[in-house]
Amino acid sequence: MHQTETDPRFLPVLPLQSTVVYPQGVATVQVGLAQNIELLKAHPEPDAVIALAFCDLETNGDIRPESLGRIAVIGRIIDRLKLPGDSYQVTFQGLRRVEIVEIDAQAAWYRARVADVEERTLDPFRVNVFVQKAINLFERLVGASSAYPKERVHILKMNVDNPGRFADLLCASLNVDYAEKQRVLQAVGIDQRLQRVLDLLRVELERVKVAQEVEKRAKGDIEESRREYYLRQQLKTIQKELGDEDLSRRDADEYADKLAALDLDEEIVREAAREIERLRHIQPSSSEYQVIKTWLDRFFALPWGEFTEEHIDLRTVQSTLDAGHFGLDKVKARILEFLAVRKLNPKHKGPILCFIGPPGVGKTSLGKAIAEAIGREFFRISVGGVRDEAEIRGHRRTYVGALPGKILSGLTRAGTMNPLLMLDEIDKIGSDHRGDPAAALLEVLDPEQNDTFTDHYFNVPFDLSNVLFVVTGNYLHDIPKPLLDRLEVISIEGYTENEKLEIARRHLLPKVVDDHGLGAAPPEIADGAVRETIRHWTREAGVRNLQRSLEKLCRKIAREQVEAEAAAEAGDGEPYSAPRIDRDGLDRYLGPRRFLHDEGIDRDEIGVANGLAWTASGGEILVIEALRMQGKGKLVITGKLGEVMKESVQAAYSFVRSRAEHLGLDLGDIDQTDLHIHFPAGAVPKDGPSAGVTVTTALASLLSELPVRVDVAMTGEVTLRGKVLPVGGVKDKLLAAYRAGIKHVILPRDNAKDLVEIPEEVRDAIEFHPVGHVDEVLALALRGFGERARDELPDPPADRSTPRPTSSV
């Protein structure tokens, strides 16, 4: 600075932390800080003029230029008294407000260049109204409290012609804290200053009324609840006198600062601010206080405005998927197509991917791989068994123990607004009197609606449009239709034996060996041993039980290793060497075989046919048996069958009777014969129409006494006219036929298009025969059926929209 101390606009500054001196007012201050003592010593003259600056509340003794208020008061020293301990008691008279333009903090005490401020009145009429209101309120205050002398009213009325002086004098007369007095001092405009003083008057008048009421109640015989209220009011006053922080105000201020730092919609800010204000006025010991505080903690734990940067590199995604998953080429291709569209148009509201397949085929791990490849956070939400809508939308806060729903809780755990959320086991959602969770998911999974998803607990809209949802399930038909309409289904069928062997080589064996501490001396497990494990110790579409079997194998080997090493250390045995496991040694580690290899009939046999069935664990060979006996034309069906399968058997029986002449049968003999059709594994529920051709073939074989070929298996629905209709689960069924060593598979002609999804090794091992009529089935499956080849049979009229394929694929 170039100014000197002789410049009247360049004054020494005395910072004050607990006392406010108004213009034309007089106040006594105790000065003890070293730099302030130096200032007073440097200005010993009786009428020394000093700029009185006022510190913010947050200063806490650490006075810095930026902690001083912009508006200061020029004060004159009218008295000073030296106190013990090198401190002074100084009496100041305030002169006028000034604005601190610049502060020099380099000297022993602060100096500042100041400028006069103009006290403006924007609306004289409004100012006069404020003055009259203030006089009325103060008169009521004087009448309510003996702490305010009546003479003050007369002094105030003498200054009504000077509204600025009036406001300062009135504020100085009130028993309010330092922060409120400083706010009035900092107000340059008279309108604003009077408004702040009026607010203080109202608060003080209300406080006096409450204090009087509390005191009145405390003197009488009050109820316990009122006594508690009185004690809390007294405790609050004591805490205030001791300088303790008001916990509710401090918490409310912290939440208010957090809210101000967020860029939220007005509706959300309004709801959060309302809860913060409620918290500010509730005692911390109240149960409602904890409810509101918990709500605010969970509200601010939501990832408002937090995003992770998405990196979509199709080569990286491809390599990540290949590293963690063998095969599944169609699934990987669809995922890459989905991500390619997102890369070109990040705002594209694409479909929700739904992975449907048997357990253990890698649905969940695919979701993790996608999240890892594109750099998104991953969180899995299991919705299986959820029956309460509140699990999705959250509980309303009127209930004790209310919680947010799984969706927003998952986002909180993920810590970002754009994670990959996997809704696992969506086909196992239930519903009861508490609501339908699937209906709540309609909004969550609809890209056109989920940008304003409202959780009942928070009661504010939350944007889910940036979340990448992936859904998994086992059964497509168990997913509610409206929910299924919002999903793009990607079917993941079971693995072939060779694919399982490759997965075990690349992924399962290295992981299991390492997890069991066998990495230093890994056992040598032959491919034949793994293949035998797949065939005889597991029966599944995925590889989960295969992993369990390999873990069991490694546990046995780990025990052998520990025992052998202990014996070698004791000198009772040879040093341990890793074993080699082949197919002949599996029984020793895994015990007896749990399953026979999928097998159908073991020879050409009358009345028995190989069917193909689909289960949750993949495809299976289903042998259907038919037996005849003397009777009255009765048909008996056993095997724990569903209604659809029973009707399918009835349709097959009716068709065979209608073709009695073609089969060389006598209807009279049939009417005097009881037929029994049995589906083995009688404890397992079975349903569906796809066994129609198999039942028809078994009945035709039984009644015509023509044996069914041992190397043929079949699937398809049969109508009363003998047409063979398409069925589902073709890939899993054909994999089961491949495992059983079947050489020929008969399937509906309309399912020929599904053969493109069959692995090449299966297509090379099996000859497929698409058919459109049961006559073609019988010609292929029955030995000696008319001694005719299939191509000599007359074809029924085909659907014009369906081209007729060749007899094998």
Short mmCIF file of N, CA and C in Angstrom, two decimals, residues 652-783:
data_model
loop_
_atom_site.label_atom_id
_atom_site.label_comp_id
_atom_site.label_asym_id
_atom_site.label_seq_id
_atom_site.Cartn_x
_atom_site.Cartn_y
_atom_site.Cartn_z
N ALA A 652 -53.15 -88.80 -29.18
CA ALA A 652 -52.37 -89.83 -29.86
C ALA A 652 -53.15 -91.13 -29.95
N TYR A 653 -53.85 -91.51 -28.89
CA TYR A 653 -54.64 -92.75 -28.88
C TYR A 653 -55.76 -92.67 -29.90
N SER A 654 -56.43 -91.52 -29.96
CA SER A 654 -57.51 -91.36 -30.94
C SER A 654 -56.97 -91.44 -32.36
N PHE A 655 -55.82 -90.86 -32.60
CA PHE A 655 -55.25 -90.91 -33.95
C PHE A 655 -54.91 -92.34 -34.34
N VAL A 656 -54.30 -93.10 -33.41
CA VAL A 656 -53.93 -94.49 -33.73
C VAL A 656 -55.17 -95.32 -34.06
N ARG A 657 -56.25 -95.11 -33.29
CA ARG A 657 -57.50 -95.82 -33.59
C ARG A 657 -58.02 -95.44 -34.97
N SER A 658 -57.87 -94.15 -35.32
CA SER A 658 -58.36 -93.73 -36.64
C SER A 658 -57.54 -94.31 -37.77
N ARG A 659 -56.30 -94.73 -37.49
CA ARG A 659 -55.42 -95.29 -38.53
C ARG A 659 -55.29 -96.80 -38.38
N ALA A 660 -56.30 -97.42 -37.74
CA ALA A 660 -56.21 -98.86 -37.48
C ALA A 660 -56.04 -99.66 -38.77
N GLU A 661 -56.80 -99.30 -39.80
CA GLU A 661 -56.71 -100.06 -41.05
C GLU A 661 -55.33 -99.91 -41.68
N HIS A 662 -54.80 -98.68 -41.65
CA HIS A 662 -53.48 -98.44 -42.23
C HIS A 662 -52.40 -99.23 -41.50
N LEU A 663 -52.63 -99.44 -40.19
CA LEU A 663 -51.66 -100.18 -39.39
C LEU A 663 -51.94 -101.68 -39.37
N GLY A 664 -52.99 -102.09 -40.05
CA GLY A 664 -53.32 -103.51 -40.08
C GLY A 664 -53.93 -103.99 -38.78
N LEU A 665 -54.73 -103.13 -38.11
CA LEU A 665 -55.29 -103.48 -36.82
C LEU A 665 -56.78 -103.72 -36.94
N ASP A 666 -57.29 -104.48 -35.98
CA ASP A 666 -58.72 -104.78 -35.91
C ASP A 666 -59.29 -103.97 -34.74
N LEU A 667 -60.23 -103.05 -35.05
CA LEU A 667 -60.80 -102.22 -34.00
C LEU A 667 -61.50 -103.04 -32.95
N GLY A 668 -62.04 -104.17 -33.34
CA GLY A 668 -62.70 -105.03 -32.37
C GLY A 668 -61.72 -105.54 -31.33
N ASP A 669 -60.53 -105.90 -31.78
CA ASP A 669 -59.51 -106.34 -30.81
C ASP A 669 -59.10 -105.21 -29.88
N ILE A 670 -59.02 -103.99 -30.46
CA ILE A 670 -58.61 -102.85 -29.63
C ILE A 670 -59.64 -102.58 -28.56
N ASP A 671 -60.94 -102.72 -28.94
CA ASP A 671 -62.00 -102.44 -27.97
C ASP A 671 -62.04 -103.46 -26.84
N GLN A 672 -61.43 -104.62 -27.05
CA GLN A 672 -61.39 -105.65 -26.02
C GLN A 672 -60.03 -105.70 -25.32
N THR A 673 -59.24 -104.61 -25.51
CA THR A 673 -57.89 -104.56 -24.94
C THR A 673 -57.73 -103.30 -24.10
N ASP A 674 -57.22 -103.45 -22.88
CA ASP A 674 -56.84 -102.30 -22.06
C ASP A 674 -55.41 -101.92 -22.38
N LEU A 675 -55.18 -100.60 -22.49
CA LEU A 675 -53.83 -100.10 -22.77
C LEU A 675 -53.33 -99.30 -21.57
N HIS A 676 -52.06 -99.50 -21.23
CA HIS A 676 -51.43 -98.77 -20.12
C HIS A 676 -50.19 -98.06 -20.68
N ILE A 677 -50.18 -96.74 -20.55
CA ILE A 677 -49.03 -95.95 -21.00
C ILE A 677 -48.37 -95.35 -19.77
N HIS A 678 -47.06 -95.60 -19.66
CA HIS A 678 -46.33 -95.16 -18.46
C HIS A 678 -45.14 -94.30 -18.85
N PHE A 679 -44.96 -93.22 -18.08
CA PHE A 679 -43.80 -92.34 -18.23
C PHE A 679 -42.90 -92.58 -17.01
N PRO A 680 -41.74 -93.22 -17.17
CA PRO A 680 -40.88 -93.52 -16.01
C PRO A 680 -40.45 -92.25 -15.27
N ALA A 681 -39.78 -92.49 -14.10
CA ALA A 681 -39.48 -91.42 -13.13
C ALA A 681 -40.80 -90.83 -12.66
N GLY A 682 -41.61 -91.72 -12.07
CA GLY A 682 -42.98 -91.36 -11.71
C GLY A 682 -43.09 -90.28 -10.67
N ALA A 683 -42.03 -90.00 -9.91
CA ALA A 683 -42.10 -88.97 -8.87
C ALA A 683 -41.85 -87.58 -9.43
N VAL A 684 -41.40 -87.51 -10.69
CA VAL A 684 -41.06 -86.22 -11.30
C VAL A 684 -42.26 -85.70 -12.08
N PRO A 685 -42.76 -84.50 -11.79
CA PRO A 685 -43.89 -83.95 -12.57
C PRO A 685 -43.50 -83.74 -14.02
N LYS A 686 -44.46 -84.03 -14.90
CA LYS A 686 -44.22 -83.89 -16.34
C LYS A 686 -45.43 -83.24 -16.97
N ASP A 687 -45.17 -82.39 -17.97
CA ASP A 687 -46.27 -81.75 -18.67
C ASP A 687 -45.79 -81.24 -20.01
N GLY A 688 -46.73 -80.92 -20.86
CA GLY A 688 -46.39 -80.40 -22.17
C GLY A 688 -46.83 -81.35 -23.27
N PRO A 689 -46.97 -80.83 -24.50
CA PRO A 689 -47.48 -81.65 -25.60
C PRO A 689 -46.40 -82.31 -26.45
N SER A 690 -45.11 -82.09 -26.15
CA SER A 690 -44.07 -82.50 -27.10
C SER A 690 -43.84 -84.00 -27.13
N ALA A 691 -44.46 -84.77 -26.23
CA ALA A 691 -44.32 -86.23 -26.27
C ALA A 691 -45.35 -86.88 -27.18
N GLY A 692 -46.12 -86.10 -27.91
CA GLY A 692 -47.20 -86.65 -28.73
C GLY A 692 -46.73 -87.68 -29.74
N VAL A 693 -45.66 -87.36 -30.50
CA VAL A 693 -45.20 -88.31 -31.52
C VAL A 693 -44.63 -89.56 -30.87
N THR A 694 -43.99 -89.42 -29.70
CA THR A 694 -43.42 -90.57 -29.02
C THR A 694 -44.51 -91.51 -28.53
N VAL A 695 -45.57 -90.96 -27.94
CA VAL A 695 -46.70 -91.78 -27.49
C VAL A 695 -47.36 -92.46 -28.67
N THR A 696 -47.54 -91.72 -29.75
CA THR A 696 -48.16 -92.31 -30.96
C THR A 696 -47.32 -93.47 -31.47
N THR A 697 -46.01 -93.28 -31.52
CA THR A 697 -45.12 -94.33 -32.01
C THR A 697 -45.17 -95.56 -31.10
N ALA A 698 -45.16 -95.35 -29.77
CA ALA A 698 -45.20 -96.49 -28.84
C ALA A 698 -46.52 -97.25 -28.98
N LEU A 699 -47.66 -96.53 -29.12
CA LEU A 699 -48.95 -97.21 -29.30
C LEU A 699 -49.01 -97.95 -30.62
N ALA A 700 -48.55 -97.29 -31.69
CA ALA A 700 -48.57 -97.96 -33.00
C ALA A 700 -47.69 -99.20 -33.00
N SER A 701 -46.54 -99.11 -32.34
CA SER A 701 -45.65 -100.27 -32.24
C SER A 701 -46.32 -101.39 -31.45
N LEU A 702 -46.97 -101.04 -30.35
CA LEU A 702 -47.60 -102.05 -29.49
C LEU A 702 -48.72 -102.77 -30.23
N LEU A 703 -49.59 -102.00 -30.90
CA LEU A 703 -50.76 -102.60 -31.54
C LEU A 703 -50.42 -103.30 -32.85
N SER A 704 -49.38 -102.79 -33.55
CA SER A 704 -49.00 -103.44 -34.82
C SER A 704 -47.92 -104.49 -34.63
N GLU A 705 -47.39 -104.57 -33.39
CA GLU A 705 -46.34 -105.52 -33.05
C GLU A 705 -45.10 -105.33 -33.93
N LEU A 706 -44.84 -104.07 -34.28
CA LEU A 706 -43.61 -103.72 -35.01
C LEU A 706 -42.66 -103.04 -34.03
N PRO A 707 -41.40 -103.48 -33.92
CA PRO A 707 -40.48 -102.90 -32.94
C PRO A 707 -40.03 -101.49 -33.34
N VAL A 708 -39.74 -100.70 -32.31
CA VAL A 708 -39.21 -99.35 -32.52
C VAL A 708 -37.69 -99.42 -32.59
N ARG A 709 -37.13 -98.69 -33.51
CA ARG A 709 -35.67 -98.69 -33.69
C ARG A 709 -34.98 -98.12 -32.45
N VAL A 710 -33.91 -98.77 -32.02
CA VAL A 710 -33.19 -98.37 -30.81
C VAL A 710 -32.43 -97.06 -30.99
N ASP A 711 -32.05 -96.71 -32.21
CA ASP A 711 -31.20 -95.55 -32.45
C ASP A 711 -31.99 -94.31 -32.84
N VAL A 712 -33.30 -94.34 -32.63
CA VAL A 712 -34.15 -93.22 -33.02
C VAL A 712 -34.76 -92.60 -31.76
N ALA A 713 -34.74 -91.26 -31.69
CA ALA A 713 -35.45 -90.50 -30.67
C ALA A 713 -36.28 -89.44 -31.36
N MET A 714 -37.31 -88.94 -30.67
CA MET A 714 -38.23 -88.05 -31.38
C MET A 714 -38.86 -87.04 -30.42
N THR A 715 -39.40 -85.98 -30.99
CA THR A 715 -40.15 -84.98 -30.24
C THR A 715 -41.10 -84.29 -31.19
N GLY A 716 -42.24 -83.84 -30.67
CA GLY A 716 -43.21 -83.14 -31.50
C GLY A 716 -44.62 -83.33 -30.96
N GLU A 717 -45.47 -82.35 -31.20
CA GLU A 717 -46.88 -82.42 -30.81
C GLU A 717 -47.68 -83.01 -31.95
N VAL A 718 -48.71 -83.79 -31.61
CA VAL A 718 -49.53 -84.46 -32.62
C VAL A 718 -50.96 -83.96 -32.52
N THR A 719 -51.56 -83.68 -33.69
CA THR A 719 -52.98 -83.31 -33.73
C THR A 719 -53.82 -84.54 -34.05
N LEU A 720 -55.11 -84.39 -33.96
CA LEU A 720 -56.01 -85.51 -34.29
C LEU A 720 -55.90 -85.90 -35.75
N ARG A 721 -55.46 -84.99 -36.60
CA ARG A 721 -55.29 -85.32 -38.02
C ARG A 721 -53.92 -85.90 -38.32
N GLY A 722 -53.07 -86.00 -37.28
CA GLY A 722 -51.76 -86.60 -37.48
C GLY A 722 -50.68 -85.61 -37.86
N LYS A 723 -50.99 -84.32 -37.86
CA LYS A 723 -49.95 -83.34 -38.18
C LYS A 723 -48.99 -83.21 -37.00
N VAL A 724 -47.74 -83.01 -37.31
CA VAL A 724 -46.71 -82.85 -36.28
C VAL A 724 -46.41 -81.35 -36.15
N LEU A 725 -46.67 -80.81 -34.95
CA LEU A 725 -46.52 -79.38 -34.72
C LEU A 725 -45.21 -79.08 -33.99
N PRO A 726 -44.69 -77.85 -34.15
CA PRO A 726 -43.38 -77.51 -33.54
C PRO A 726 -43.46 -77.45 -32.01
N VAL A 727 -42.30 -77.61 -31.39
CA VAL A 727 -42.17 -77.60 -29.93
C VAL A 727 -40.97 -76.72 -29.56
N GLY A 728 -40.77 -76.52 -28.26
CA GLY A 728 -39.65 -75.70 -27.79
C GLY A 728 -38.54 -76.55 -27.20
N GLY A 729 -37.46 -75.86 -26.80
CA GLY A 729 -36.33 -76.55 -26.16
C GLY A 729 -35.59 -77.49 -27.07
N VAL A 730 -35.58 -77.20 -28.38
CA VAL A 730 -35.02 -78.14 -29.35
C VAL A 730 -33.54 -78.37 -29.10
N LYS A 731 -32.79 -77.30 -28.85
CA LYS A 731 -31.35 -77.47 -28.69
C LYS A 731 -31.03 -78.36 -27.50
N ASP A 732 -31.66 -78.12 -26.36
CA ASP A 732 -31.39 -78.94 -25.18
C ASP A 732 -31.78 -80.39 -25.42
N LYS A 733 -32.88 -80.62 -26.12
CA LYS A 733 -33.30 -81.99 -26.41
C LYS A 733 -32.30 -82.69 -27.32
N LEU A 734 -31.80 -81.98 -28.31
CA LEU A 734 -30.84 -82.61 -29.22
C LEU A 734 -29.51 -82.87 -28.52
N LEU A 735 -29.14 -82.01 -27.58
CA LEU A 735 -27.92 -82.29 -26.81
C LEU A 735 -28.08 -83.55 -25.97
N ALA A 736 -29.29 -83.77 -25.44
CA ALA A 736 -29.54 -85.00 -24.68
C ALA A 736 -29.45 -86.21 -25.59
N ALA A 737 -29.99 -86.11 -26.81
CA ALA A 737 -29.88 -87.22 -27.76
C ALA A 737 -28.42 -87.50 -28.11
N TYR A 738 -27.66 -86.45 -28.23
CA TYR A 738 -26.22 -86.61 -28.54
C TYR A 738 -25.50 -87.32 -27.39
N ARG A 739 -25.80 -86.94 -26.15
CA ARG A 739 -25.17 -87.59 -25.00
C ARG A 739 -25.55 -89.07 -24.92
N ALA A 740 -26.76 -89.41 -25.35
CA ALA A 740 -27.23 -90.79 -25.27
C ALA A 740 -26.76 -91.64 -26.43
N GLY A 741 -26.08 -91.05 -27.39
CA GLY A 741 -25.60 -91.83 -28.53
C GLY A 741 -26.65 -92.09 -29.58
N ILE A 742 -27.73 -91.34 -29.59
CA ILE A 742 -28.79 -91.50 -30.61
C ILE A 742 -28.23 -91.07 -31.97
N LYS A 743 -28.58 -91.85 -32.99
CA LYS A 743 -28.07 -91.56 -34.34
C LYS A 743 -29.08 -90.83 -35.21
N HIS A 744 -30.37 -91.00 -34.91
CA HIS A 744 -31.42 -90.37 -35.72
C HIS A 744 -32.40 -89.66 -34.79
N VAL A 745 -32.73 -88.44 -35.14
CA VAL A 745 -33.71 -87.67 -34.36
C VAL A 745 -34.80 -87.19 -35.30
N ILE A 746 -36.06 -87.49 -34.91
CA ILE A 746 -37.22 -87.04 -35.66
C ILE A 746 -37.78 -85.81 -34.94
N LEU A 747 -37.98 -84.74 -35.70
CA LEU A 747 -38.48 -83.50 -35.10
C LEU A 747 -39.44 -82.83 -36.07
N PRO A 748 -40.29 -81.92 -35.58
CA PRO A 748 -41.25 -81.25 -36.47
C PRO A 748 -40.55 -80.47 -37.57
N ARG A 749 -41.19 -80.46 -38.71
CA ARG A 749 -40.61 -79.76 -39.87
C ARG A 749 -40.43 -78.27 -39.58
N ASP A 750 -41.35 -77.68 -38.82
CA ASP A 750 -41.24 -76.26 -38.51
C ASP A 750 -40.10 -75.95 -37.54
N ASN A 751 -39.52 -76.98 -36.92
CA ASN A 751 -38.36 -76.78 -36.05
C ASN A 751 -37.03 -76.93 -36.79
N ALA A 752 -37.10 -77.18 -38.11
CA ALA A 752 -35.85 -77.35 -38.86
C ALA A 752 -34.99 -76.08 -38.80
N LYS A 753 -35.67 -74.93 -38.67
CA LYS A 753 -34.92 -73.67 -38.61
C LYS A 753 -34.05 -73.58 -37.37
N ASP A 754 -34.41 -74.33 -36.31
CA ASP A 754 -33.64 -74.28 -35.07
C ASP A 754 -32.34 -75.05 -35.16
N LEU A 755 -32.15 -75.82 -36.22
CA LEU A 755 -30.95 -76.65 -36.31
C LEU A 755 -29.69 -75.82 -36.54
N VAL A 756 -29.86 -74.59 -37.00
CA VAL A 756 -28.68 -73.75 -37.23
C VAL A 756 -27.99 -73.41 -35.91
N GLU A 757 -28.72 -73.50 -34.78
CA GLU A 757 -28.14 -73.18 -33.48
C GLU A 757 -27.45 -74.38 -32.85
N ILE A 758 -27.54 -75.53 -33.47
CA ILE A 758 -26.97 -76.74 -32.89
C ILE A 758 -25.47 -76.77 -33.13
N PRO A 759 -24.66 -77.11 -32.13
CA PRO A 759 -23.20 -77.18 -32.33
C PRO A 759 -22.83 -78.15 -33.44
N GLU A 760 -21.75 -77.83 -34.10
CA GLU A 760 -21.33 -78.62 -35.26
C GLU A 760 -21.07 -80.08 -34.89
N GLU A 761 -20.50 -80.33 -33.72
CA GLU A 761 -20.20 -81.71 -33.33
C GLU A 761 -21.47 -82.53 -33.20
N VAL A 762 -22.58 -81.89 -32.79
CA VAL A 762 -23.84 -82.60 -32.69
C VAL A 762 -24.42 -82.85 -34.08
N ARG A 763 -24.33 -81.85 -34.95
CA ARG A 763 -24.84 -82.03 -36.32
C ARG A 763 -24.09 -83.11 -37.07
N ASP A 764 -22.80 -83.25 -36.78
CA ASP A 764 -22.02 -84.29 -37.45
C ASP A 764 -22.35 -85.69 -36.94
N ALA A 765 -22.81 -85.80 -35.69
CA ALA A 765 -23.02 -87.12 -35.08
C ALA A 765 -24.45 -87.62 -35.26
N ILE A 766 -25.41 -86.73 -35.53
CA ILE A 766 -26.82 -87.13 -35.58
C ILE A 766 -27.40 -86.75 -36.94
N GLU A 767 -28.23 -87.64 -37.46
CA GLU A 767 -28.98 -87.34 -38.68
C GLU A 767 -30.37 -86.87 -38.26
N PHE A 768 -30.77 -85.70 -38.72
CA PHE A 768 -32.04 -85.11 -38.33
C PHE A 768 -33.07 -85.36 -39.42
N HIS A 769 -34.31 -85.67 -38.99
CA HIS A 769 -35.40 -85.98 -39.92
C HIS A 769 -36.59 -85.07 -39.62
N PRO A 770 -36.70 -83.90 -40.24
CA PRO A 770 -37.89 -83.07 -40.06
C PRO A 770 -39.09 -83.72 -40.73
N VAL A 771 -40.21 -83.77 -40.02
CA VAL A 771 -41.40 -84.42 -40.56
C VAL A 771 -42.59 -83.50 -40.35
N GLY A 772 -43.64 -83.76 -41.16
CA GLY A 772 -44.85 -82.97 -41.04
C GLY A 772 -46.06 -83.79 -40.66
N HIS A 773 -45.93 -85.17 -40.73
CA HIS A 773 -47.07 -86.03 -40.45
C HIS A 773 -46.60 -87.28 -39.73
N VAL A 774 -47.50 -87.86 -38.92
CA VAL A 774 -47.14 -89.03 -38.15
C VAL A 774 -46.77 -90.21 -39.04
N ASP A 775 -47.37 -90.31 -40.24
CA ASP A 775 -47.01 -91.42 -41.13
C ASP A 775 -45.51 -91.42 -41.41
N GLU A 776 -44.93 -90.24 -41.56
CA GLU A 776 -43.48 -90.16 -41.77
C GLU A 776 -42.72 -90.63 -40.53
N VAL A 777 -43.24 -90.31 -39.37
CA VAL A 777 -42.61 -90.74 -38.12
C VAL A 777 -42.60 -92.25 -38.03
N LEU A 778 -43.75 -92.88 -38.29
CA LEU A 778 -43.85 -94.34 -38.18
C LEU A 778 -42.96 -95.02 -39.19
N ALA A 779 -42.86 -94.45 -40.40
CA ALA A 779 -42.01 -95.05 -41.43
C ALA A 779 -40.55 -95.03 -41.01
N LEU A 780 -40.16 -94.00 -40.28
CA LEU A 780 -38.77 -93.90 -39.84
C LEU A 780 -38.49 -94.71 -38.59
N ALA A 781 -39.46 -94.80 -37.67
CA ALA A 781 -39.19 -95.35 -36.34
C ALA A 781 -39.51 -96.83 -36.21
N LEU A 782 -40.48 -97.35 -36.99
CA LEU A 782 -40.90 -98.75 -36.85
C LEU A 782 -40.21 -99.63 -37.86
N ARG A 783 -39.63 -100.70 -37.38
CA ARG A 783 -39.01 -101.67 -38.27
C ARG A 783 -40.10 -102.37 -39.09
#
